Coordinates of C-alpha atoms in Angstrom, one line a residue:
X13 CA -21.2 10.3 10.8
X14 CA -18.5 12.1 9.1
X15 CA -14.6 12.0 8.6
X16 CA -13.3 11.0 11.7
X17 CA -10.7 12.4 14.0
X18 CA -8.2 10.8 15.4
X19 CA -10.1 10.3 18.9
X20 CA -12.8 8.5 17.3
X21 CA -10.6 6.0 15.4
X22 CA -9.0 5.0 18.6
X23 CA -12.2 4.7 20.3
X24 CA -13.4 2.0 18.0
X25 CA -10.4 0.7 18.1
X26 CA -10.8 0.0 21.4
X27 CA -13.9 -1.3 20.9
X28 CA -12.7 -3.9 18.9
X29 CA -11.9 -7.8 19.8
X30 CA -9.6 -9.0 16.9
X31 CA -7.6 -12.0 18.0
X32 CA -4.4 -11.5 17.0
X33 CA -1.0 -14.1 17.5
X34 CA 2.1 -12.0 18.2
X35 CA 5.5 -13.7 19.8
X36 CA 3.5 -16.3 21.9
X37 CA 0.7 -14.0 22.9
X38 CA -2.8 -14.0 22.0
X39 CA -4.9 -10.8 22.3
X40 CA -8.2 -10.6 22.0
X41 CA -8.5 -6.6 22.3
X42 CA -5.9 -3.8 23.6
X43 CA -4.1 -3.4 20.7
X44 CA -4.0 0.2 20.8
X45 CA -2.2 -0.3 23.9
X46 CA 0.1 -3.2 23.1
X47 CA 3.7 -2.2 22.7
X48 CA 3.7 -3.9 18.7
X49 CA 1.2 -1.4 17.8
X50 CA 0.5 1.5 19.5
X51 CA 2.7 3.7 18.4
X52 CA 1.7 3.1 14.3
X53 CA -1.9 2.9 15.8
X54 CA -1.2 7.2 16.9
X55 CA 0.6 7.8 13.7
X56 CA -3.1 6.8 12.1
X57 CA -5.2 8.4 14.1
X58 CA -2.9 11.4 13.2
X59 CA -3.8 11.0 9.8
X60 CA -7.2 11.3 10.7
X61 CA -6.8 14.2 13.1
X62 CA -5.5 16.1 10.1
X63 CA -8.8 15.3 8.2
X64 CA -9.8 18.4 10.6
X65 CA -7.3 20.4 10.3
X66 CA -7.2 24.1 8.6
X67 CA -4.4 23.4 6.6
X68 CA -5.6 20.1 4.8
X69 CA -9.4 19.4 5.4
X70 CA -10.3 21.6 2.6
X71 CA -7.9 19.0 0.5
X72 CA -8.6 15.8 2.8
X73 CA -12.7 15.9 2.8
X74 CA -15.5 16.5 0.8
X75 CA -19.1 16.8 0.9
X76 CA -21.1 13.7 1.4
X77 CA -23.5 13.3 -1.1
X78 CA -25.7 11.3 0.9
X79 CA -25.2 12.6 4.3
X80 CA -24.3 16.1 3.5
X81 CA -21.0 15.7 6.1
X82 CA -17.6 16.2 5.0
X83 CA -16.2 12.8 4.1
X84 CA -12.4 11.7 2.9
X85 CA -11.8 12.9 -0.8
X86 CA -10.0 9.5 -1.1
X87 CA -13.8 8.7 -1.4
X88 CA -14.5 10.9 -4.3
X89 CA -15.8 9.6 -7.5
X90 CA -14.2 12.0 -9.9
X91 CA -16.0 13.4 -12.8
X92 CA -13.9 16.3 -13.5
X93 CA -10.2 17.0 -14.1
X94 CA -10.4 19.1 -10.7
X95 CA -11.5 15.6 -9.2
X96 CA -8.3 13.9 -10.1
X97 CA -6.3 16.5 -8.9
X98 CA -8.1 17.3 -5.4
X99 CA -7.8 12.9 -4.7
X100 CA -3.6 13.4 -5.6
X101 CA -3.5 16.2 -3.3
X102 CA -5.4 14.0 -0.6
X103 CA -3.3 11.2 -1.4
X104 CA 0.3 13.4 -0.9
X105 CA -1.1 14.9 2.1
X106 CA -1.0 11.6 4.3
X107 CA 1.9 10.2 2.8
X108 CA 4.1 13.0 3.7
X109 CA 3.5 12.5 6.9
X110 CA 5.5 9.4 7.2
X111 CA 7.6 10.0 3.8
X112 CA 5.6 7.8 2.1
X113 CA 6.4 4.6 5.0
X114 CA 2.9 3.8 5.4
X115 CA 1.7 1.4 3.0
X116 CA -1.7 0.2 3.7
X117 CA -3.5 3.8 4.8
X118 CA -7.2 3.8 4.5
X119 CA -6.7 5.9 0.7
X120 CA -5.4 3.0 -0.8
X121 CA -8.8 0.9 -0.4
X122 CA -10.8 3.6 0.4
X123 CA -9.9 4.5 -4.1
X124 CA -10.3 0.4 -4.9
X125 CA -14.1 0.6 -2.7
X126 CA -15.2 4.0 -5.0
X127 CA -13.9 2.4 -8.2
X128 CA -16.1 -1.1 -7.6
X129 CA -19.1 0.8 -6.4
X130 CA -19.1 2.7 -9.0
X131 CA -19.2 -0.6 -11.4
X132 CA -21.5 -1.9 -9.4
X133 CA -23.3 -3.4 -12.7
X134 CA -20.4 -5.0 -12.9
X135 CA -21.1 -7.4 -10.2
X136 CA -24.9 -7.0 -10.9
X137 CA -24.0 -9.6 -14.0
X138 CA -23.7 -12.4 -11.5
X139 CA -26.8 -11.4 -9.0
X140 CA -28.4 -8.0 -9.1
X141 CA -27.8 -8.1 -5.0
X142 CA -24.2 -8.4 -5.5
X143 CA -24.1 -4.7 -7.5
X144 CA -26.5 -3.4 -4.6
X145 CA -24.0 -4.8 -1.7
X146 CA -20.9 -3.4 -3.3
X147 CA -22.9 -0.2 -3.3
X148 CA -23.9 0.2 0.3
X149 CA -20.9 -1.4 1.4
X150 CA -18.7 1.4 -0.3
X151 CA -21.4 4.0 1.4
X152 CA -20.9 2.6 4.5
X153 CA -17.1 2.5 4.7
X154 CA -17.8 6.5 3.1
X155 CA -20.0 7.1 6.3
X156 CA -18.2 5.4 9.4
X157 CA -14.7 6.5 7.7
X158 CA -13.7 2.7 8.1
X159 CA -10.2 1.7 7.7
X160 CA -10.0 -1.2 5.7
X161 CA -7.1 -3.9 4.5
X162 CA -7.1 -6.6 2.6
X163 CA -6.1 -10.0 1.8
X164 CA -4.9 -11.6 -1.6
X165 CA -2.8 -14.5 -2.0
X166 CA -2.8 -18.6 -0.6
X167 CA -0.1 -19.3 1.7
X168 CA 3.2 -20.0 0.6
X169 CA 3.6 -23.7 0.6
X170 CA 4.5 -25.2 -2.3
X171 CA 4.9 -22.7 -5.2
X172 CA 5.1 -25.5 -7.6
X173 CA 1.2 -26.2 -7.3
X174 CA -1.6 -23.7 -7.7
X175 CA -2.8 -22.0 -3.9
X176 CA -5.9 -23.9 -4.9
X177 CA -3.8 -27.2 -5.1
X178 CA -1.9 -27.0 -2.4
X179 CA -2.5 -29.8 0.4
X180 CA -5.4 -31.1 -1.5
X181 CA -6.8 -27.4 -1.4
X182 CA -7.0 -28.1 2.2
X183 CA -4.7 -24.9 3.2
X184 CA -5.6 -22.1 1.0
X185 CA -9.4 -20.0 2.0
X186 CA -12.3 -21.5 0.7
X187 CA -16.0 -22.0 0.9
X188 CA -17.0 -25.1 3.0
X189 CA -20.4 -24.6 3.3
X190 CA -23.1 -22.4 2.0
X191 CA -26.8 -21.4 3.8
X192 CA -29.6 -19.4 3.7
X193 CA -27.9 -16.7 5.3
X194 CA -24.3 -16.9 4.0
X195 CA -21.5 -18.7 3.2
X196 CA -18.8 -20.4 5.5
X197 CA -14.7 -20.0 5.0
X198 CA -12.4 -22.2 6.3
X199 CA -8.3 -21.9 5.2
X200 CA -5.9 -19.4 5.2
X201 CA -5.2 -16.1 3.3
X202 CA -1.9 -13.9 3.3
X203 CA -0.8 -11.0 4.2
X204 CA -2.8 -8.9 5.8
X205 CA -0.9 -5.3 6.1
X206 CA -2.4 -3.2 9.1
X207 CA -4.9 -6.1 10.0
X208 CA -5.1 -5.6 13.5
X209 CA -5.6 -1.8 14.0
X210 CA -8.1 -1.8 11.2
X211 CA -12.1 -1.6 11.1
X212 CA -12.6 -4.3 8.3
X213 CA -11.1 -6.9 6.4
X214 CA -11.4 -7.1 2.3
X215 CA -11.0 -10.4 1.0
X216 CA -10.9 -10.1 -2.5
X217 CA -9.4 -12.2 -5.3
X218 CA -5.7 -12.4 -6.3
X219 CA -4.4 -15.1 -8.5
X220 CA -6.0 -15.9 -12.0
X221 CA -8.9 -18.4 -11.5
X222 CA -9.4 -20.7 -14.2
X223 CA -13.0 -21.0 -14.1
X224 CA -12.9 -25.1 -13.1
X225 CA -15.2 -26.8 -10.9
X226 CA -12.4 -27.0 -8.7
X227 CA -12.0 -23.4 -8.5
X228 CA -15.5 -22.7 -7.3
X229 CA -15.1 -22.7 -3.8
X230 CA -12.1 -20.0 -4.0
X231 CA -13.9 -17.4 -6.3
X232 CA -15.7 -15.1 -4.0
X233 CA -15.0 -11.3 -2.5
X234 CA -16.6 -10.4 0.5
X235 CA -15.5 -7.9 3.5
X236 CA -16.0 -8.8 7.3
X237 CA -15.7 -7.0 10.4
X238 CA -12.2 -7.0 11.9
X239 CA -12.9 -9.3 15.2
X240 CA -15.5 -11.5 13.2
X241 CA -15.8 -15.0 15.1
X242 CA -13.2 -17.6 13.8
X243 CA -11.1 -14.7 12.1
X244 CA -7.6 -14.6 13.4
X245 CA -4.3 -13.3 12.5
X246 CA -0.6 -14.4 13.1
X247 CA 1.4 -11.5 13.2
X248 CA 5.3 -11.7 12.1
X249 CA 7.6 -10.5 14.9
X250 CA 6.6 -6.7 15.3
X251 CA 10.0 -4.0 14.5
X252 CA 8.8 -1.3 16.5
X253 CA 11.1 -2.5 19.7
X254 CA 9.7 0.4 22.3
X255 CA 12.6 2.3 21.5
X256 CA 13.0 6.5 21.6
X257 CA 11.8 7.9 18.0
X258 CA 15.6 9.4 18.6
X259 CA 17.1 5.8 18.1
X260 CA 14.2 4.1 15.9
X261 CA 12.8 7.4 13.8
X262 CA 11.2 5.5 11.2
X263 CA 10.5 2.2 12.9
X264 CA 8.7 3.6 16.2
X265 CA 6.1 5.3 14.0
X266 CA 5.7 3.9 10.9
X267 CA 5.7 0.0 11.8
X268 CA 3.0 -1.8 9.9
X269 CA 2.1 -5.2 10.9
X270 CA 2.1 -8.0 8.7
X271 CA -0.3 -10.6 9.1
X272 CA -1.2 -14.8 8.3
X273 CA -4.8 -14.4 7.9
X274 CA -6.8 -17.7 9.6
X275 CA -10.4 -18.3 8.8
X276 CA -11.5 -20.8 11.5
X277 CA -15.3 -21.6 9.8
X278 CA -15.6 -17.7 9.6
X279 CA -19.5 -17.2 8.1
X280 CA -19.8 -14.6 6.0
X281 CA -23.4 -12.9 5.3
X282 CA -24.8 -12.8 1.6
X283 CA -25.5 -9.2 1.7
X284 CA -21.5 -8.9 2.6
X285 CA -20.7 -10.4 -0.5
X286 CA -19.7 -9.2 -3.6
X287 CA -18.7 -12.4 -6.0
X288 CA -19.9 -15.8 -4.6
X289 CA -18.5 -18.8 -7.3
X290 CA -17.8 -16.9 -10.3
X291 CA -14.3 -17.2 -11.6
X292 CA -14.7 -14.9 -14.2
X293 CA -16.2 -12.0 -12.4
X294 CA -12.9 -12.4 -10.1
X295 CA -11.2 -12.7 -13.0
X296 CA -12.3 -9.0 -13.7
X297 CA -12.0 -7.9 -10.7
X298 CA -9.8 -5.0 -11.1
X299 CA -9.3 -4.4 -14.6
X300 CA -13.1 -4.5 -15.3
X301 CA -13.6 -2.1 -12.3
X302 CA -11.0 0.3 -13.2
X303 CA -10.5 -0.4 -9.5
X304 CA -6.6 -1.5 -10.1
X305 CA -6.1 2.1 -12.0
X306 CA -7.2 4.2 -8.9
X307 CA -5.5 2.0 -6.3
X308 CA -2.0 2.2 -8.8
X309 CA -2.7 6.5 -8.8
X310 CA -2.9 6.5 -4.8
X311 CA 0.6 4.1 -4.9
X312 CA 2.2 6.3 -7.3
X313 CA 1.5 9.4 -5.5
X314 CA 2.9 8.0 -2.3
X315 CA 6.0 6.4 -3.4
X316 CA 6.9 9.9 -5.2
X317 CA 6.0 11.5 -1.3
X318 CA 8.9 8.6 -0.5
X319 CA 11.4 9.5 -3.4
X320 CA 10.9 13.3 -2.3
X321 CA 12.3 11.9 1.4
X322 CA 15.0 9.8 0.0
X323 CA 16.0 12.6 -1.8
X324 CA 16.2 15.0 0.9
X325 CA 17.6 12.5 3.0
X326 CA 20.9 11.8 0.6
X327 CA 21.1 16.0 0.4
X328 CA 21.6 16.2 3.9
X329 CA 23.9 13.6 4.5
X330 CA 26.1 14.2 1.6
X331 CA 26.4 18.1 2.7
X332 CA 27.3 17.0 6.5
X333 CA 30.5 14.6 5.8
X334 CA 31.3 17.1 2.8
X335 CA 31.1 14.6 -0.7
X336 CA 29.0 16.4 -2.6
X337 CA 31.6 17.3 -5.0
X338 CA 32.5 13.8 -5.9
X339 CA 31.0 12.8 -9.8
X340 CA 30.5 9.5 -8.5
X341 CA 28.0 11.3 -5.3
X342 CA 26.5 13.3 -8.0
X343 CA 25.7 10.3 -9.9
X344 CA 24.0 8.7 -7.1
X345 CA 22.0 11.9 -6.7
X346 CA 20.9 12.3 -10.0
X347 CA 19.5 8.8 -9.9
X348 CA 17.1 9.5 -7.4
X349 CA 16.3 13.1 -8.7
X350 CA 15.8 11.4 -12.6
X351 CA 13.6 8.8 -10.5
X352 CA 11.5 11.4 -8.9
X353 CA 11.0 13.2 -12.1
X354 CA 10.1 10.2 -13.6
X355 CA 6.9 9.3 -11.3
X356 CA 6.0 13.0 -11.1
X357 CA 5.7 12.9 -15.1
X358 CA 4.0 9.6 -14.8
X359 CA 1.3 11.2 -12.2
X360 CA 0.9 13.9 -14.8
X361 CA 0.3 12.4 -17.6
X362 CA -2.3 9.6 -15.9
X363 CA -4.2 12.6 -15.3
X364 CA -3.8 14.4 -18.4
X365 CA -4.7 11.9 -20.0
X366 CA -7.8 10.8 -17.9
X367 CA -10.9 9.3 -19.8
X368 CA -14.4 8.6 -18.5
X369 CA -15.1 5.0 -18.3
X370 CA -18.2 2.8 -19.3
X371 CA -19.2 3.6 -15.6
X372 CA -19.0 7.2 -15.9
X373 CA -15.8 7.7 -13.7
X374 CA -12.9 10.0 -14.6
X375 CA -10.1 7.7 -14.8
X376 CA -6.6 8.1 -15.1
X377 CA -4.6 7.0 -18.0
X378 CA -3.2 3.1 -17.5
X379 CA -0.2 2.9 -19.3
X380 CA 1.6 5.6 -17.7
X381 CA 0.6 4.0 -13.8
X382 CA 1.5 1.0 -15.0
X383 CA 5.0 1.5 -16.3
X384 CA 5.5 2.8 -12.6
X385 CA 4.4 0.3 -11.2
X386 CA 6.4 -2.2 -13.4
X387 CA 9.7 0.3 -12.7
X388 CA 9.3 1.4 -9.0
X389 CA 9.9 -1.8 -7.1
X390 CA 12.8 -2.2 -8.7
X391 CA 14.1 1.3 -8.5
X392 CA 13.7 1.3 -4.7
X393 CA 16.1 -1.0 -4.1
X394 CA 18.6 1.3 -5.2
X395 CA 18.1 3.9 -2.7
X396 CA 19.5 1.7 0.3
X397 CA 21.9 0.8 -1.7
X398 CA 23.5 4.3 -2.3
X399 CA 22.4 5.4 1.2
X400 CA 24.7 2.5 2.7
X401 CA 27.6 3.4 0.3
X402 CA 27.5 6.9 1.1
X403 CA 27.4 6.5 4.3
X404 CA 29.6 4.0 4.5
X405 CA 31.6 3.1 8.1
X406 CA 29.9 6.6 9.5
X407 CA 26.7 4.6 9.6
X408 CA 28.2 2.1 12.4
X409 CA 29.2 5.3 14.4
X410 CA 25.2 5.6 15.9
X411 CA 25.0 5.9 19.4
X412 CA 21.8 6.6 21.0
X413 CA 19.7 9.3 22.6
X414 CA 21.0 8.0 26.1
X415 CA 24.9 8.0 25.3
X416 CA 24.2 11.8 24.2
X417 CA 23.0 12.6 27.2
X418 CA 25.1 10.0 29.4
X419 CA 28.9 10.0 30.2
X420 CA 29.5 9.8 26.4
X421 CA 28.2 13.0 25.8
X422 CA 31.8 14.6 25.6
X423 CA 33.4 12.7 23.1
X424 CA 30.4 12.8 20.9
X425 CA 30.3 16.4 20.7
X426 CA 34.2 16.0 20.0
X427 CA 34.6 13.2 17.4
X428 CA 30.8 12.6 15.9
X429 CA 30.9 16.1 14.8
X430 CA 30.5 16.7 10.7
X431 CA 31.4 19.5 8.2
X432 CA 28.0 20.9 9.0
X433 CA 26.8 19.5 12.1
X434 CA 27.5 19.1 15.9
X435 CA 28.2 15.6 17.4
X436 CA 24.3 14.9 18.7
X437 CA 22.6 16.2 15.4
X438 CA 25.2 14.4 12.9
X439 CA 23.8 11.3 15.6
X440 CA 20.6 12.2 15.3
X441 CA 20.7 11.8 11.0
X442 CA 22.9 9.1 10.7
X443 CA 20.3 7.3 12.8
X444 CA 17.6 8.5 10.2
X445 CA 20.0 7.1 7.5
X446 CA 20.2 4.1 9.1
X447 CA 17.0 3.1 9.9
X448 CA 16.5 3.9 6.1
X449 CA 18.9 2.0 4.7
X450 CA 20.2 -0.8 7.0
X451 CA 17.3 -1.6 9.8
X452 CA 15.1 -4.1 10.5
X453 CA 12.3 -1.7 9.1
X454 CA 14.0 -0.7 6.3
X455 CA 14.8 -3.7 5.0
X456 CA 11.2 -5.0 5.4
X457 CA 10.1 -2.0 3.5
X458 CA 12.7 -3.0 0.6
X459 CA 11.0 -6.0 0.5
X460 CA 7.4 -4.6 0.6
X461 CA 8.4 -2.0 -2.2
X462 CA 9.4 -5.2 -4.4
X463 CA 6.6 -7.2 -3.8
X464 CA 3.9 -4.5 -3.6
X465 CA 2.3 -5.6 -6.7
X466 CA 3.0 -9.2 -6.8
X467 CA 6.5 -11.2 -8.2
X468 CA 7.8 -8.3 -10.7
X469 CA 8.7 -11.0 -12.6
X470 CA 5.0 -12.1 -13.4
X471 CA 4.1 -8.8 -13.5
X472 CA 6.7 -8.2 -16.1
X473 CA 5.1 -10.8 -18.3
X474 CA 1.7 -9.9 -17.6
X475 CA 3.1 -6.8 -19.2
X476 CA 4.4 -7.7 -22.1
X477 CA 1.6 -9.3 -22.7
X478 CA -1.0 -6.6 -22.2
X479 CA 1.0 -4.1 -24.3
X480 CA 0.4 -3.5 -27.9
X481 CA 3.1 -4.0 -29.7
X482 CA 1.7 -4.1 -33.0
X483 CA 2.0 -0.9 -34.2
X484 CA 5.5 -0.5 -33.7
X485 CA 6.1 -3.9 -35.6
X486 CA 4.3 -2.5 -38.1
X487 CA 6.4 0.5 -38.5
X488 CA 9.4 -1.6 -38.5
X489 CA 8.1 -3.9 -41.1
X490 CA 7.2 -1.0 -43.4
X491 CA 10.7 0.4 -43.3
X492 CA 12.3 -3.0 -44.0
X493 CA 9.8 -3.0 -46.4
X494 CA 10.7 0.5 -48.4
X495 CA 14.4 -0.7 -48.0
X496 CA 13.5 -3.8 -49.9
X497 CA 11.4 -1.7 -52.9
X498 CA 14.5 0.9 -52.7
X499 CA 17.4 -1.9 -53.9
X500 CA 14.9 -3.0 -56.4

């Protein structure tokens, strides 16, 4: 089987029996039908369908080299500087195609899957069979063109405890039972972007383990099919409403679900796992792998698809109510342009800068991806920010598609009109702006943005930490140190 089109991915789809919670309802198929999902469930097929077509497959697939069938490049393992290039291309195909809105597609787990198979000996350290399952898995998901997510973190309870610690370690997903053919899970898991439109869940390890006897029965890493028995989700209250893309523009396509992640005795087969009781191979999970590096190039590339949008976005609406001349506009503007610039220079040098690793994989430089990642989730928050400002009252003047049409139509040609634009199309982008900036969706994709790594605050001390510093002290100390000798 090769890359799929967009027919095929709904055809599975419909094949599939996730049970999925959502505002008192329980599915246990038709979600490409349900109203909370199938219009995001098109906008991913239509990521698929343009695997196939003559402008982008050439960038979007690659030759299998086991199957000889073009395949996603977001499956590559690079080995050359062309490599890098060719997977950034792939990447900034699909997320301009919802201006970067789309968190969780298949790209983003599709580069963590090819970094961990290519460390396969990695895993091999704990059980030779682990390496070998991490392999085929990754071939598989290659093959079939599966769309994966995952699922990281214990559920909020009480932060003041470890996830492990929490209700006795009664709450959080564990291992209750081990066989001859598997083990069993029982607990809970968060959040599960995309979880019930995708092929297969990836439960893989999130917090720092601390290698205890106690923290045995939560270090493991295993993928399962998406409708596995006892798996089910509890989705939050869905922000697509079933409204025209005229009223919702961003909302009625780009509406990923969020998900609770339930594992009701859920048994997992051994050759389905990856790590099985070994804190410190979960430990390693990432930075080992170089997995975390190739996931971080795939999030760069799409939030600079999303600054390109924001940026477009101001343009336009600055130029329609006329305040682009203000210094205080064009300092907004050149915020987001110097932010743009910024990730663009931080793509470029990752890559410049690539180095093969001990597993023979071209991979991009970590300290420029990281410092966006550190910097990002913090700079988005600005852009709402100066879209709502700019805006300003002009942003509660958004009637919808039928008041254009309807009776209204007459005074919103008259007194919705702008320096540049008639009464329905200044409508038509203040509703863009708004569902940017002030929406339901845009505000869970502020919060997404923020938290997209983890707390930024951790992260930000993870960083510190991680960063040598000692040079630099160094060359401080040597100056104070030549300023001393020089008064002597």
């Amino acid at each position: 089987m090769a890359a799929r089109t967009g027919k095929e991915y709904l055809e599975r789809l419909s094949a599939s029996r996730p049970t999925v919670h959502i505002q008192g309802e329980t599915l246990t198929g038709g979600i490409q039908d349900h109203p909370a999902f199938r219009n995001v469930v098109r906008t991913y097929a239509e990521l698929y369908d343009l695997q196939h077509s003559d402008a982008h497959k050439d960038v979007l697939t690659y030759t299998s080299p086991t199957s000889g069938e073009p395949v996603g490049t977001s499956f590559l393992t690079p080995k050359t500087a062309d490599d890098l290039v060719k997977r950034r291309k792939a990447y900034k195909v699909w997320a301009d195609h919802s201006n970067g809105m789309l968190g969780r597609t298949g790209d983003y787990m599709n580069s963590s899957l090819m970094a961990l198979a290519s460390a396969a000996d990695w895993f091999a350290q704990a059980d030779p069979a682990f390496g070998e399952n991490i392999r085929r898995y990754y071939e598989k998901v290659r093959e079939e063109d599966l769309l994966c997510t995952h699922t990281l973190i214990p559920p909020q309870v009480n932060r003041a405890v470890a996830g492990t610690q929490q209700a006795s370690g009664k709450l959080a997903a564990r291992i209750v039972k081990e066989d001859d053919n598997g083990v069993v899970i029982h607990g809970a898991r968060m959040l599960a972007t995309i979880a019930p439109f995708a092929d297969e869940m990836l439960v893989f390890p999130s917090t720092v383990l601390r290698g205890t006897p106690e923290d045995k029965p939560y270090s493991y890493a295993f993928a399962i099919p998406n409708d596995t028995p006892g798996l089910r989700y509890v989705a939050r209250e869905p922000l697509d409403y079933d409204r025209p893309r005229h009223d919702h523009p961003l909302g009625s396509r780009f509406e990923e679900s969020d998900c609770v992640v339930v594992f009701d005795n859920v048994h997992v087969p051994y050759e389905r796992c990856f790590a099985l009781g070994d804190a410190e191979l979960c430990n390693g999970f990432y930075s080992q792998t170089s997995s975390v590096v190739h996931m971080t190039h795939q999030v760069v590339t799409r939030t600079t698809a999303k600054t390109e949008y924001i940026l477009g976005l101001v343009s336009l609406l600055t130029e329609a109510i006329g305040i682009e001349q203000f210094q205080h506009v064009q300092e907004d503007i050149a915020e987001i342009i110097a932010t743009l610039e910024m990730l663009r220079a931080f793509l470029r040098a990752a890559e410049a800068d690539a180095e093969v690793n001990e597993y023979g994989v071209l991979t991009p430089a970590w300290a420029p991806l990281n410092a966006a990642r550190n910097l990002y989730p913090k700079l988005y928050q600005r852009f709402p920010q100066i879209l709502r400002k700019l805006g300003a009252s002009g942003l509660m003047a958004t009637p919808t598609e039928l008041d254009i049409t309807g009776p209204a139509a007459a005074d919103i040609e008259a007194y919705l009109q702008s320096a540049t634009l008639t009464g329905p199309e200044r409508v038509k982008l203040f509703r863009l702006v708004w569902d940017t900036c002030i929406s339901a969706f845009s505000s869970r994709q502020a919060l997404y943005e923020y938290y997209f790594f983890g707390d930024p605050v951790r992260m930000a001390g993870a960083y510190v930490k991680s960063y040598d510093r000692e040079p630099y002290k160094a060359k401080v100390q040597d100056f104070l140190n030549q300023h001393s000798l020089e008064r002597s």
